[in-house]
Short mmCIF file of N, CA and C in Angstrom, two decimals:
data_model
loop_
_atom_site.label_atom_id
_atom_site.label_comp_id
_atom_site.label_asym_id
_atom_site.label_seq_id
_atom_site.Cartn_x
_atom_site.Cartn_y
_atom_site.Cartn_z
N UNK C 15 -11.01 -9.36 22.72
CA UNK C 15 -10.00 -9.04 23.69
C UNK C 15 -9.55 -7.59 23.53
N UNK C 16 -10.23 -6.77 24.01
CA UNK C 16 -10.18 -4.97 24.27
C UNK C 16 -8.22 -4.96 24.35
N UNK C 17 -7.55 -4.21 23.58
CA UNK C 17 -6.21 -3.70 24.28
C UNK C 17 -5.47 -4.78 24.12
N UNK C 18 -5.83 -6.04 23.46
CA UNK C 18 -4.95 -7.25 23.58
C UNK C 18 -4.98 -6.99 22.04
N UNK C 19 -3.97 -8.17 21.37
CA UNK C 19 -3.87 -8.45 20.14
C UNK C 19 -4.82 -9.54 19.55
N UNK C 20 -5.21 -9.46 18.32
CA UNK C 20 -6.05 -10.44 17.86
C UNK C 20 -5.49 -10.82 16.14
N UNK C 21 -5.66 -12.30 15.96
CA UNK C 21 -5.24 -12.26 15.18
C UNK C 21 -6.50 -11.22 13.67
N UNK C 22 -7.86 -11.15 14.19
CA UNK C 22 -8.70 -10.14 12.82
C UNK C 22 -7.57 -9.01 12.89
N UNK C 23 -6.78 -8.45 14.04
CA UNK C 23 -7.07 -7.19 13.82
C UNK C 23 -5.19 -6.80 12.75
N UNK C 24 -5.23 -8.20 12.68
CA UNK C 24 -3.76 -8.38 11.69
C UNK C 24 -4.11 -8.56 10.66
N UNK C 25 -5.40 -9.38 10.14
CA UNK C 25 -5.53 -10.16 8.59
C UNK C 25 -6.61 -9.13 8.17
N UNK C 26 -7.70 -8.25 8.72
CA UNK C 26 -8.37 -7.41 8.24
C UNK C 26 -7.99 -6.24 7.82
N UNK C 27 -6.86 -5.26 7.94
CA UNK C 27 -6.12 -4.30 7.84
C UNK C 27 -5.49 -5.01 5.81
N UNK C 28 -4.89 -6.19 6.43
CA UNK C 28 -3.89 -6.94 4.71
C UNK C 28 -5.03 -6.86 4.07
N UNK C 29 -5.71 -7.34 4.43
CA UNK C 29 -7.30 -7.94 3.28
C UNK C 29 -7.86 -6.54 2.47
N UNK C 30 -8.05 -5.89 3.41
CA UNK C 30 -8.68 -4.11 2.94
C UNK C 30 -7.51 -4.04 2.01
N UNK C 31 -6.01 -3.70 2.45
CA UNK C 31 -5.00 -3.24 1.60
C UNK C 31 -4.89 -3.75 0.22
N UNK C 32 -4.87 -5.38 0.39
CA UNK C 32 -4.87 -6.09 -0.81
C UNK C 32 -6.15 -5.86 -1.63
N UNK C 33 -7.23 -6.13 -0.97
CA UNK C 33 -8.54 -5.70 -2.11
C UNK C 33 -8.50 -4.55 -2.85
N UNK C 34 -8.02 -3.83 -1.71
CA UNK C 34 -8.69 -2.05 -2.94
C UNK C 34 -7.64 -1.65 -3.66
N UNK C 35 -5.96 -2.15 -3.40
CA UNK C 35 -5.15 -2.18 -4.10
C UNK C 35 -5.20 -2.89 -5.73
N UNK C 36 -6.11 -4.10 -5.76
CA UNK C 36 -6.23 -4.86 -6.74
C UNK C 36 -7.13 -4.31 -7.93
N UNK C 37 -8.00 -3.47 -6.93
CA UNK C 37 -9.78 -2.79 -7.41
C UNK C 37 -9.34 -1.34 -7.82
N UNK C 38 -8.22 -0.43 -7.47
CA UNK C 38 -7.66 0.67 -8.11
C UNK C 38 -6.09 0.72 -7.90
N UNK C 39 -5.88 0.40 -9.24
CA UNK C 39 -4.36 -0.18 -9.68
C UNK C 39 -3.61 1.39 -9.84
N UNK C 40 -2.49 2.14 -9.40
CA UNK C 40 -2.27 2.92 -9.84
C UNK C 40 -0.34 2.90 -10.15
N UNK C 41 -0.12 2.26 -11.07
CA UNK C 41 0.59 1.45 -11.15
C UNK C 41 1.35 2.02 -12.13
N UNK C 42 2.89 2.68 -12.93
CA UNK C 42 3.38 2.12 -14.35
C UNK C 42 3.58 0.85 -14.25
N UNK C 43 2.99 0.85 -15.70
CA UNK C 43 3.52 -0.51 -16.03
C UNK C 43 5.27 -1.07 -16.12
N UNK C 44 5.80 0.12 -16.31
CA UNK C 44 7.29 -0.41 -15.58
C UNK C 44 7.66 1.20 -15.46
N UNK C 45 8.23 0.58 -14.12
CA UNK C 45 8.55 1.67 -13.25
C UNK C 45 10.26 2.41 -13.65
N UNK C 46 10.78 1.26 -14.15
CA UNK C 46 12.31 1.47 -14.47
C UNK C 46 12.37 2.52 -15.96
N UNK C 47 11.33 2.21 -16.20
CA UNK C 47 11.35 2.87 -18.52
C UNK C 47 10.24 4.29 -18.01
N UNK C 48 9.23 4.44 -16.83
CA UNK C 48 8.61 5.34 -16.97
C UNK C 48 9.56 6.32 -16.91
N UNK C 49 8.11 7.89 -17.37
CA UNK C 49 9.32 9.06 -17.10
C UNK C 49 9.04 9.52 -15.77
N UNK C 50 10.23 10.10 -15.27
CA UNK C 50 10.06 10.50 -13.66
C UNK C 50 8.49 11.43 -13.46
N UNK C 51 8.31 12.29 -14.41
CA UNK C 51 7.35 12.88 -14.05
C UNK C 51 5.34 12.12 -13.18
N UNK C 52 5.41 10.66 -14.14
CA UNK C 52 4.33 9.91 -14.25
C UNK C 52 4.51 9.47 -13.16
N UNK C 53 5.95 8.91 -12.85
CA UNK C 53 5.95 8.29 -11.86
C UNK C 53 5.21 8.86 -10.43
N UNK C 54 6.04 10.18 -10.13
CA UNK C 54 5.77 10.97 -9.17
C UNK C 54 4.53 11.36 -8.95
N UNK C 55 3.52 11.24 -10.00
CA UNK C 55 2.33 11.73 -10.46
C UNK C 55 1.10 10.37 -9.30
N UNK C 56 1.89 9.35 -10.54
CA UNK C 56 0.94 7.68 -9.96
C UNK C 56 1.51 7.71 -8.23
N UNK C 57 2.60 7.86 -7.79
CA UNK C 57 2.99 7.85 -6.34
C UNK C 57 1.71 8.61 -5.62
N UNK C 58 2.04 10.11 -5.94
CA UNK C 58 1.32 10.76 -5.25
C UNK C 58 -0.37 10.37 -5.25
N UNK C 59 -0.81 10.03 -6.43
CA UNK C 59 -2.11 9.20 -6.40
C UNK C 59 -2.44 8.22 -5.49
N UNK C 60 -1.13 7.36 -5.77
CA UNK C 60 -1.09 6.42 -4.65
C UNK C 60 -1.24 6.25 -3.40
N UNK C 61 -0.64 7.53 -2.66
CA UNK C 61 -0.38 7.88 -1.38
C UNK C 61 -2.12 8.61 -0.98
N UNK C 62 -2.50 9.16 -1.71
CA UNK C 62 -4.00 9.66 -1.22
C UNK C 62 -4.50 8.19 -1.40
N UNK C 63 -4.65 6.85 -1.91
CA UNK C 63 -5.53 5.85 -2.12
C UNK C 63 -4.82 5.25 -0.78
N UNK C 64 -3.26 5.08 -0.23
CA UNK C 64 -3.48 3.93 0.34
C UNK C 64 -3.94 5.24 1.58
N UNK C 65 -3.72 6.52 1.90
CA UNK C 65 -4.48 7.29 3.01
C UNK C 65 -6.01 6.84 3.18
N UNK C 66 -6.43 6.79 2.64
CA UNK C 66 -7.76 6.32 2.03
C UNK C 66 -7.92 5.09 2.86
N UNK C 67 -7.35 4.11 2.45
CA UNK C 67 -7.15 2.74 3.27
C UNK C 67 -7.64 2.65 4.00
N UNK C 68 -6.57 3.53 4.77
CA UNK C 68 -5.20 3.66 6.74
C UNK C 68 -7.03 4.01 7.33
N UNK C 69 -7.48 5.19 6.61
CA UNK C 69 -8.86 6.12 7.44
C UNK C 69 -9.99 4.72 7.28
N UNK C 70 -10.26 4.07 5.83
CA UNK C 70 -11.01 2.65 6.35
C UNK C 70 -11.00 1.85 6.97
N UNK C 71 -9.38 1.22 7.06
CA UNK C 71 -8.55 0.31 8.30
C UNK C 71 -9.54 0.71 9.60
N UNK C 72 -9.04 2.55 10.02
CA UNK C 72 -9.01 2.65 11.38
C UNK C 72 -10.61 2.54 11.66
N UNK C 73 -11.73 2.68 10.63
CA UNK C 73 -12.86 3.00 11.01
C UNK C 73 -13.48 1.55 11.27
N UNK C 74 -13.02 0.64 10.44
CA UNK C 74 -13.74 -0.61 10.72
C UNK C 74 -13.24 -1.16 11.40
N UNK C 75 -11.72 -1.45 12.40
CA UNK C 75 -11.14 -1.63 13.41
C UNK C 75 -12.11 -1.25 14.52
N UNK C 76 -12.17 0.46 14.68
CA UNK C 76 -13.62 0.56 15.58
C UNK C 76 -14.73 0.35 15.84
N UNK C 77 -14.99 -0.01 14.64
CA UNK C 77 -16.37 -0.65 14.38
C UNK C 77 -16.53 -2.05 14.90
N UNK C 78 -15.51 -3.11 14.56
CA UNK C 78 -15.38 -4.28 14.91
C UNK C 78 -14.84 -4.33 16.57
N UNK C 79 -14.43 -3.06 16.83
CA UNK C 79 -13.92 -2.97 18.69
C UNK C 79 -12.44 -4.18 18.58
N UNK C 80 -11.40 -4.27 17.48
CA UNK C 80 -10.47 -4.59 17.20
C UNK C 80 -9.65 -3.73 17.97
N UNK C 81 -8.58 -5.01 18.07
CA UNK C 81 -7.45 -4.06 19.14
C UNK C 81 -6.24 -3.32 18.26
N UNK C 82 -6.52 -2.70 16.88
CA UNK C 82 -5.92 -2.10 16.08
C UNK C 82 -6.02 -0.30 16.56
N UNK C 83 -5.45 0.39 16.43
CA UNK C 83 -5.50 1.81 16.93
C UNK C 83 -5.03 2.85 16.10
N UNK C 84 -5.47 3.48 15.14
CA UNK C 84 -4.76 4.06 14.43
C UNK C 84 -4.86 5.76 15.75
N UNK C 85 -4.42 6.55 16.17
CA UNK C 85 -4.49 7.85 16.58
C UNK C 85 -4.07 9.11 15.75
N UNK C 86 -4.90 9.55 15.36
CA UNK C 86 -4.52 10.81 14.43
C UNK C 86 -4.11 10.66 12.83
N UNK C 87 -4.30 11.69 12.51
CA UNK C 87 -3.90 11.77 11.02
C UNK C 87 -2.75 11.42 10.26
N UNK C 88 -1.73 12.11 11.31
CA UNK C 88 -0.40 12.00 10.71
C UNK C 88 0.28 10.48 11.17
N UNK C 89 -0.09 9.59 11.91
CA UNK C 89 -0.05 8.23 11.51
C UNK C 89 -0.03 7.91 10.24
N UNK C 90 -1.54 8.24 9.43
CA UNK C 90 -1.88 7.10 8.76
C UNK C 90 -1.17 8.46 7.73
N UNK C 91 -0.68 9.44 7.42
CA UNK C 91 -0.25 9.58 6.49
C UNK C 91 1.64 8.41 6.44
N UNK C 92 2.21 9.10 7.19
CA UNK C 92 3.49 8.38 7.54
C UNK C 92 3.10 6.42 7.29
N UNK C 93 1.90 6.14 7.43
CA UNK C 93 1.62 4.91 7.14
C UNK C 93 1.23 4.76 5.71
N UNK C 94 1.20 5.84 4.89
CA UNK C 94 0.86 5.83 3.43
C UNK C 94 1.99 5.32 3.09
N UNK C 95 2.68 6.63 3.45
CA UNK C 95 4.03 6.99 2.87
C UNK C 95 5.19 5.62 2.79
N UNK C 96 5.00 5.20 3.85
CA UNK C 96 5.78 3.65 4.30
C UNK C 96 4.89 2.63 3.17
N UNK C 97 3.98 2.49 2.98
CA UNK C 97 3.77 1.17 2.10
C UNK C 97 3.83 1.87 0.57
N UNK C 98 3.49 2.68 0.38
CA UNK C 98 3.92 3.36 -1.25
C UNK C 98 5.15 3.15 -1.32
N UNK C 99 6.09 3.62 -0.85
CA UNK C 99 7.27 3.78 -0.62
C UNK C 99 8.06 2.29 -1.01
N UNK C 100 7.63 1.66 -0.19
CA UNK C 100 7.68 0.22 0.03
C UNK C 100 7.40 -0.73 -1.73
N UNK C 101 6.17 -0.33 -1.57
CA UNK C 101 5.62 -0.73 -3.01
C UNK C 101 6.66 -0.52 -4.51
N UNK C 102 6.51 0.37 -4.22
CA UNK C 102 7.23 1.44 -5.41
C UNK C 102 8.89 1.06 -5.45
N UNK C 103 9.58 0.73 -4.49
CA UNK C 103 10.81 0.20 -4.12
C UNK C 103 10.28 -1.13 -4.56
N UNK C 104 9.39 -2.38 -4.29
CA UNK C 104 9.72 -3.43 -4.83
C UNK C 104 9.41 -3.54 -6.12
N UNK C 105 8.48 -2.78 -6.80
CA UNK C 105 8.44 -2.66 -8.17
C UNK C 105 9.40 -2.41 -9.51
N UNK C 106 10.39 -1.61 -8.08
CA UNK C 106 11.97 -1.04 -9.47
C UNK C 106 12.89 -2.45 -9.40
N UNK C 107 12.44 -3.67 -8.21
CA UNK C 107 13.42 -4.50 -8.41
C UNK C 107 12.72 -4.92 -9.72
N UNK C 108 14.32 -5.93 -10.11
CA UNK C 108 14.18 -6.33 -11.40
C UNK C 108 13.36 -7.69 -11.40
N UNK C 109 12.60 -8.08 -12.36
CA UNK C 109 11.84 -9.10 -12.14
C UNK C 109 13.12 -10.28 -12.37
N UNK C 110 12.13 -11.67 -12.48
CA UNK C 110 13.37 -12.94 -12.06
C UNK C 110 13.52 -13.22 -14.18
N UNK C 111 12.25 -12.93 -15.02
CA UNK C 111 12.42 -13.06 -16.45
C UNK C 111 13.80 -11.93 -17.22
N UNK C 112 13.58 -10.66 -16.33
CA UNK C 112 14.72 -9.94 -16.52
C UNK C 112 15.94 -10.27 -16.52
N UNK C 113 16.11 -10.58 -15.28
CA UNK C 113 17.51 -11.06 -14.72
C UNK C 113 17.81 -12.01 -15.84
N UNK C 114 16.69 -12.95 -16.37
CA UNK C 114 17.04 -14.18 -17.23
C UNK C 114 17.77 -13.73 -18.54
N UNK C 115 16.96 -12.80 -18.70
CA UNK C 115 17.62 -11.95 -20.51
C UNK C 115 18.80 -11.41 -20.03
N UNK C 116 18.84 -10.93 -19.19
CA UNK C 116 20.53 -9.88 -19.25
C UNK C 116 21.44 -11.34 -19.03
N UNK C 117 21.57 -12.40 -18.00
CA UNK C 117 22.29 -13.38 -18.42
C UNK C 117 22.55 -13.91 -19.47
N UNK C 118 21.37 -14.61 -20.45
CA UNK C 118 21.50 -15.07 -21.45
C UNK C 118 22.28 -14.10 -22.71
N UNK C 119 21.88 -13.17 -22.53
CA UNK C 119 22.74 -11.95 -23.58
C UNK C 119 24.13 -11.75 -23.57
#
């Protein structure tokens, strides 16, 4: 369906994200104890891998003639930037074992 929505062109975009996310981890291992410098370091790594993605997303979207559209560059950067961003924000929350120790203490 050309210009319509499909549900591939929703679950193939997650699937890419989640795979290559899993396959190059660029991660501290805790984000709260790293030093700012690493952090900023692994982000910016980050942001060229998930760019990386956004440019695979849009190519196999076309390839498949999916009604996904990425247009231009500065999309898929601003689309980095939003799921790093994103990422990196749910990572500083505190996990649920955390929360458990600072109660119990």
């Amino acid at each position: 369906m050309p210009g319509g929505f499909s549900f591939a062109a929703l679950v193939i975009p997650f699937a890419l994200f989640v795979i290559f996310n899993q396959l190059v981890s660029v991660w501290p291992e805790n984000i709260r104890t790293a030093p700012p410098l690493r952090v900023l370091l692994l982000a910016t790594i980050g942001l060229v891998q998930d760019f990386l993605i956004w440019l695979l997303v849009s190519w196999v979207a076309d390839t498949m003639d999916l009604s996904l559209a990425i247009d231009g560059v500065l999309p898929m950067v601003w689309g980095a930037f939003i799921v790093r961003l994103t990422a990196l924000a749910c990572l500083a929350l505190p996990s649920r074992a955390a929360a458990d120790e600072v109660e119990s203490a």
